[in-house]
Short mmCIF file of C-alpha atoms in Angstrom, two decimals:
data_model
loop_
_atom_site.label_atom_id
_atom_site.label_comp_id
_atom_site.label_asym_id
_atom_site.label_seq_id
_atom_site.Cartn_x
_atom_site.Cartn_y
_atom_site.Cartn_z
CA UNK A 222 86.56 83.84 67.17
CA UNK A 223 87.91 80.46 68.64
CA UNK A 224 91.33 82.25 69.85
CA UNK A 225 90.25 84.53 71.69
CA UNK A 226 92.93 85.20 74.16
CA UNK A 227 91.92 87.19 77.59
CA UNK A 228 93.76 90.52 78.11
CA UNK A 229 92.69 91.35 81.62
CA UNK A 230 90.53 89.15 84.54
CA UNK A 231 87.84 90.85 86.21
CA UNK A 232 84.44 89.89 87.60
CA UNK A 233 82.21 91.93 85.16
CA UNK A 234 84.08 92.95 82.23
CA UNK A 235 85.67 90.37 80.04
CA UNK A 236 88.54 92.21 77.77
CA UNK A 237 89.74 89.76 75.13
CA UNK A 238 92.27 90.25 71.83
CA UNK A 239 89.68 88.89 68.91
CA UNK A 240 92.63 89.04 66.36
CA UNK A 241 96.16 90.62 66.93
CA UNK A 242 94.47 94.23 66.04
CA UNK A 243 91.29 93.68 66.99
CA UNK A 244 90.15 94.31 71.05
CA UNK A 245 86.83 92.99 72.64
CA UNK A 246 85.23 95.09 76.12
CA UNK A 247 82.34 92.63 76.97
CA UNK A 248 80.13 94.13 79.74
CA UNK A 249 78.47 90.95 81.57
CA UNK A 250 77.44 92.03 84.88
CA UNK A 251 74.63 89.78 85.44
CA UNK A 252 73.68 90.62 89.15
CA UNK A 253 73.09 94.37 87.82
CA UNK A 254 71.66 92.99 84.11
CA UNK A 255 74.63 96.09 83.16
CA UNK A 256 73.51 98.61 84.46
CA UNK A 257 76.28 101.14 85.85
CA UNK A 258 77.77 99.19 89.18
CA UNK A 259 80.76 100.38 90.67
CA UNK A 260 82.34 97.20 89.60
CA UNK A 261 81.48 97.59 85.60
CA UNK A 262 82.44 100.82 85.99
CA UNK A 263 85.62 100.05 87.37
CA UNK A 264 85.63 97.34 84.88
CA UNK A 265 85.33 99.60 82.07
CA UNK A 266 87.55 102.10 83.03
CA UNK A 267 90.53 99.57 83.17
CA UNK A 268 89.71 98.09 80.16
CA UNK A 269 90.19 101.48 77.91
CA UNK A 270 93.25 102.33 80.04
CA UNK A 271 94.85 98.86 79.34
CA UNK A 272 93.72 99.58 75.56
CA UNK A 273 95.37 103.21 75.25
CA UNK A 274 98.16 102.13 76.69
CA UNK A 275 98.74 99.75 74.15
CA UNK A 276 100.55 100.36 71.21
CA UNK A 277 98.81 97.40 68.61
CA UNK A 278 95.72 97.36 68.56
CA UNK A 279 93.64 99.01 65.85
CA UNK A 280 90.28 98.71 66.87
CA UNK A 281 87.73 97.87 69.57
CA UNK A 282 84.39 96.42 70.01
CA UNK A 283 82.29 97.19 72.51
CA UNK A 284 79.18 94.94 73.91
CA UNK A 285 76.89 93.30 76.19
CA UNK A 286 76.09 89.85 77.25
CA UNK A 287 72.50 88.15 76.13
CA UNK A 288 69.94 91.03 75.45
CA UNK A 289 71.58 93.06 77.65
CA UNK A 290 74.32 96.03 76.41
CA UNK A 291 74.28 98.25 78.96
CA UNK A 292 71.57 99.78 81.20
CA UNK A 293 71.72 102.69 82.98
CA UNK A 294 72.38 103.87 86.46
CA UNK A 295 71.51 101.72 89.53
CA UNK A 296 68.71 102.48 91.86
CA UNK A 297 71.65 103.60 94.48
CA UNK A 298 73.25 105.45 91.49
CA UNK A 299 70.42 107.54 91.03
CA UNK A 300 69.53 108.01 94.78
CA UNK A 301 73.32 109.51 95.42
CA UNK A 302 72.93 111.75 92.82
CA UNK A 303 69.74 112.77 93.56
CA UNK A 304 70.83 113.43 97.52
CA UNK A 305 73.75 115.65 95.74
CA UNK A 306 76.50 112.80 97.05
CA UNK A 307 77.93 112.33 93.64
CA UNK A 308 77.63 113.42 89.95
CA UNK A 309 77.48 111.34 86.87
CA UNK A 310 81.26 112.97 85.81
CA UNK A 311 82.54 111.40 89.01
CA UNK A 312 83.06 108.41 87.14
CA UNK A 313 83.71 109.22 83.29
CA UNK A 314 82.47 106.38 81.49
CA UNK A 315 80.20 107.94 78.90
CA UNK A 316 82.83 109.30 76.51
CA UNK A 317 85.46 106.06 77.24
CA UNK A 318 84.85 105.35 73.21
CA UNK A 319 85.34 109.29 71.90
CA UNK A 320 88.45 109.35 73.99
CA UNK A 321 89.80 105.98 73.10
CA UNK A 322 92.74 107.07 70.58
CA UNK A 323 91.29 103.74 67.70
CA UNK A 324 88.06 103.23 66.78
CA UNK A 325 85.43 101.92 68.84
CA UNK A 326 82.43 99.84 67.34
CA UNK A 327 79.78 99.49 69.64
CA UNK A 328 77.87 95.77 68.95
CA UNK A 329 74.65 96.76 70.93
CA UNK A 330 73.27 93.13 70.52
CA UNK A 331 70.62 94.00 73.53
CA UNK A 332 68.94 96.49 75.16
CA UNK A 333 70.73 99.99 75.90
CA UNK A 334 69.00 101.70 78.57
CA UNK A 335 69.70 105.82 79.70
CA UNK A 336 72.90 106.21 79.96
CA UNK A 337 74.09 102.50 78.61
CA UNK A 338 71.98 103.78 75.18
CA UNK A 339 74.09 107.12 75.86
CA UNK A 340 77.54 105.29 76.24
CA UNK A 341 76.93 103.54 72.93
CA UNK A 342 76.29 106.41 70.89
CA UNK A 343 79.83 107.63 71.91
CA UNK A 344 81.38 105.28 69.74
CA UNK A 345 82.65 105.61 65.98
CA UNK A 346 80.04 103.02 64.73
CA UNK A 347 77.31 101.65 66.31
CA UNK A 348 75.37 98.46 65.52
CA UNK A 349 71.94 97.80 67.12
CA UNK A 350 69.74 94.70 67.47
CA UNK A 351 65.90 94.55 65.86
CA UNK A 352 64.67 92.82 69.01
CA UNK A 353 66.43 95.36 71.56
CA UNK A 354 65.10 98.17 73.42
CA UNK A 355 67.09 101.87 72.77
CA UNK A 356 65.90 104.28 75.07
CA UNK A 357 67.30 107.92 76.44
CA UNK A 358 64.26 107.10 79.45
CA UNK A 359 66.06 110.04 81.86
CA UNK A 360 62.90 112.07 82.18
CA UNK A 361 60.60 109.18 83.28
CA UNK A 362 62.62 109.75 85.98
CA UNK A 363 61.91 113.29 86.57
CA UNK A 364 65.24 114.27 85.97
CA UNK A 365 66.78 116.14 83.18
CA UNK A 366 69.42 114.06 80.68
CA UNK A 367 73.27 113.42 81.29
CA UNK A 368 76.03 111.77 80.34
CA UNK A 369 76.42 113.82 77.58
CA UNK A 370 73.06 112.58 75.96
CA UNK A 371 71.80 116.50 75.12
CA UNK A 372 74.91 116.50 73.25
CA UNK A 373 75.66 113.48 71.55
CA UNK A 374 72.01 111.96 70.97
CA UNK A 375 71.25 114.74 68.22
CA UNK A 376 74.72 114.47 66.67
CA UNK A 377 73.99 110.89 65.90
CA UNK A 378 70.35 110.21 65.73
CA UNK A 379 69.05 113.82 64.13
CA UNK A 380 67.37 116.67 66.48
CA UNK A 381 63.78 116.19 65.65
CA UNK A 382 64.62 112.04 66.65
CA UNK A 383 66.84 113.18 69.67
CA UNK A 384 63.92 115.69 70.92
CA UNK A 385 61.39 112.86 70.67
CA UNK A 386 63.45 110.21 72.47
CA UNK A 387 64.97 112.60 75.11
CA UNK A 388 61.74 114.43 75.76
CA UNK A 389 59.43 111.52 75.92
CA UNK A 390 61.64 109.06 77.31
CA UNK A 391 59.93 106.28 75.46
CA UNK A 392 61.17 102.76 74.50
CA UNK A 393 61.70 101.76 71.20
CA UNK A 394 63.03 98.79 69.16
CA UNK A 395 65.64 98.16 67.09
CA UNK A 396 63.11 97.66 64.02
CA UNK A 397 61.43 100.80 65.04
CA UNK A 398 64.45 102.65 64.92
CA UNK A 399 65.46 101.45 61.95
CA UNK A 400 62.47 102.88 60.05
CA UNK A 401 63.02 106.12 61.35
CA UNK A 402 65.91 106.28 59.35
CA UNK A 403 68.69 106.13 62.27
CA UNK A 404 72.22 105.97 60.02
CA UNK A 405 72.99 102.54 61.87
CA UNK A 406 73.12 99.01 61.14
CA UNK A 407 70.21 97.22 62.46
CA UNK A 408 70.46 93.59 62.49
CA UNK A 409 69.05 90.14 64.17
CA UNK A 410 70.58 90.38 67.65
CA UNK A 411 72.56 87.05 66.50
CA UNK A 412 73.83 89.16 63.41
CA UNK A 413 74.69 92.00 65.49
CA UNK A 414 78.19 90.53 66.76
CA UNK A 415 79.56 89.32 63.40
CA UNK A 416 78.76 92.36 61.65
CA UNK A 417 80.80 94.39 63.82
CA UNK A 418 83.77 92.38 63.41
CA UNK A 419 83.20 92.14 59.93
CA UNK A 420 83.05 95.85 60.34
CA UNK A 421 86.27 95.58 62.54
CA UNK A 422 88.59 93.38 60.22
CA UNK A 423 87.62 96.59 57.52
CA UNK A 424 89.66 98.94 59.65
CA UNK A 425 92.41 96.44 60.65
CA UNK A 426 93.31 96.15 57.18
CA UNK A 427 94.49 100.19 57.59
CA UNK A 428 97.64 101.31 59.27
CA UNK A 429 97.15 102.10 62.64
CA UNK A 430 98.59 105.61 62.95
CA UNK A 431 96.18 106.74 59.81
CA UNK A 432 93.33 104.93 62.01
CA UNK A 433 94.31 106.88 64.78
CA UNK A 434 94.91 110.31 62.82
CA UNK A 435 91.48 109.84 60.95
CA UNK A 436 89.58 109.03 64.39
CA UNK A 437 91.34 112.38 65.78
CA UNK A 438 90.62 114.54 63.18
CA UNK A 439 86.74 112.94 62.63
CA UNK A 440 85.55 113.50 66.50
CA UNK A 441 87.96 116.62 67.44
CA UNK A 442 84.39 119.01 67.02
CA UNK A 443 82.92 116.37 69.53
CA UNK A 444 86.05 116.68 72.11
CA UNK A 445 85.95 120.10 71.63
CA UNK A 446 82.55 120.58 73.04
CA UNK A 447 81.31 117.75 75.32
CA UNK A 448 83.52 119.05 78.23
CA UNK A 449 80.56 122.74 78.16
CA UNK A 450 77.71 120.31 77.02
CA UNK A 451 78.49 118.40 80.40
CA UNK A 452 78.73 121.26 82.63
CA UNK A 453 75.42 122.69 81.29
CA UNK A 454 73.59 119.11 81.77
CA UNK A 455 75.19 119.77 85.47
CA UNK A 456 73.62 122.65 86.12
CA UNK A 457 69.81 121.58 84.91
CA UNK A 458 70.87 118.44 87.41
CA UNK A 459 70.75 120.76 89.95
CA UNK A 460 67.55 122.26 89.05
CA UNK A 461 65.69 118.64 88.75
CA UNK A 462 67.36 116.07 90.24
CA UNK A 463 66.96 117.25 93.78
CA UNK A 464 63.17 116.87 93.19
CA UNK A 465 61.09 114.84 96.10
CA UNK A 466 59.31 113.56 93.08
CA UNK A 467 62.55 112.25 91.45
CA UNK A 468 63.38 110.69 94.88
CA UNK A 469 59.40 109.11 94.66
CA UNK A 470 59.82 108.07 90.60
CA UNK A 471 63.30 106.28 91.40
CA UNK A 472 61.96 103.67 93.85
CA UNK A 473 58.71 103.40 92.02
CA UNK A 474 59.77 102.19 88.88
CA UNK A 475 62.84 100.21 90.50
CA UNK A 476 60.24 98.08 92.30
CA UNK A 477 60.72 99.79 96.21
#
């Protein structure tokens, strides 16, 4: 971990080569505690073009700064999609990891919030923190899930789990989670980071191209569907987001 060597300079996302196979995405925007900004989105996007455009690596990890992995949409965000400005597929960042062509671990060492819970669950493995909060908290907004969290929250957490977290919208922990029987890792968040390079150095052992031919094979039913899965969490956007309520529940719980 001492030779870390930095891959690409930008004011939010760190990208750094861990080992000669091995690629680290580190999401510190601090001002925003990582939630979705225009510059970690930016930030992120780069990062996984820079990684699929290069022909070494094997594997990357994906995580936060302090307690914080990702969180969600920003007030603004929100409030341009819920004027009908934008959409959450303007900016594709929720499947970066099942399009990345290598593995992706994501090291959730703090709380993943919405769509930052969302964006995790994306990736090949996942390891989350005992202390953190997990939450898919969409409908405390008023407004119906995205980012692909209809789709890819019951693939990886169960449907009776997935129904309970996306319906409810509550906050759990780590240790909760973990005794519902979620099929992760859950760990100390100090644990969190050298178990997923532990986990990391296990695929860097492989050849790449059987890495990348595995990965392909493993999340081609995913691919396959996410694109319709999108388009119908579009359309129930457009039958809740609009809400004056939404609008009302935004600035409420953001503190306005």
């Amino acid at each position: 971990m001492n030779k870390q060597e930095k891959v690409m300079s930008h004011p939010v996302v760190e990208l750094f080569e861990i080992e000669p196979d091995i690629i680290q995405v580190k999401m510190q925007d601090r001002v925003h505690k990582n939630a979705f900004s225009k510059e970690l989105t930016r930030g992120l996007i780069q990062s996984f073009e820079l990684i699929q455009a290069s022909s070494s690596y094997k594997v990357v990890i994906l995580t936060g700064y302090d307690s914080y992995f990702a969180t969600g949409g920003t007030q603004e965000g929100l409030l341009r999609i819920q004027q009908g400005i934008t959409n959450f597929t303007d900016d594709n960042i929720y499947s970066l990891a099942l399009d990345c062509p290598i593995p992706v671990i994501a090291a959730m060492q703090g709380h993943g919030i919405g769509g930052g819970f969302v964006m995790g669950l994306f990736a090949d493995l996942v390891v989350l923190s005992r202390e953190s909060v997990y939450t898919t908290n969409f409908m405390k907004y008023g407004f119906t899930p995205g980012m692909g969290a209809t789709f890819i929250v019951p693939q990886k957490l169960g449907l009776s789990l997935a129904q309970e977290l996306l319906l409810t919208a509550s906050n759990y922990r780590g240790a909760e989670l973990e005794k519902r029987g979620i099929p992760f890792a859950v760990l100390p968040r100090q644990q969190v980071m050298d178990h997923a390079l532990e986990l990391a150095r296990q695929l860097a052992e492989k050849p790449r191209n059987s890495l990348i031919t595995l990965k392909d094979h493993l999340v081609a039913p995913l691919r396959a569907q996410i694109s319709r899965v999108v388009e119908q969490e579009i359309i129930m956007h457009e039958k809740t987001f609009h809400q004056a309520e939404v609008k009302d529940r935004i600035a409420q719980l953001y503190g306005n």
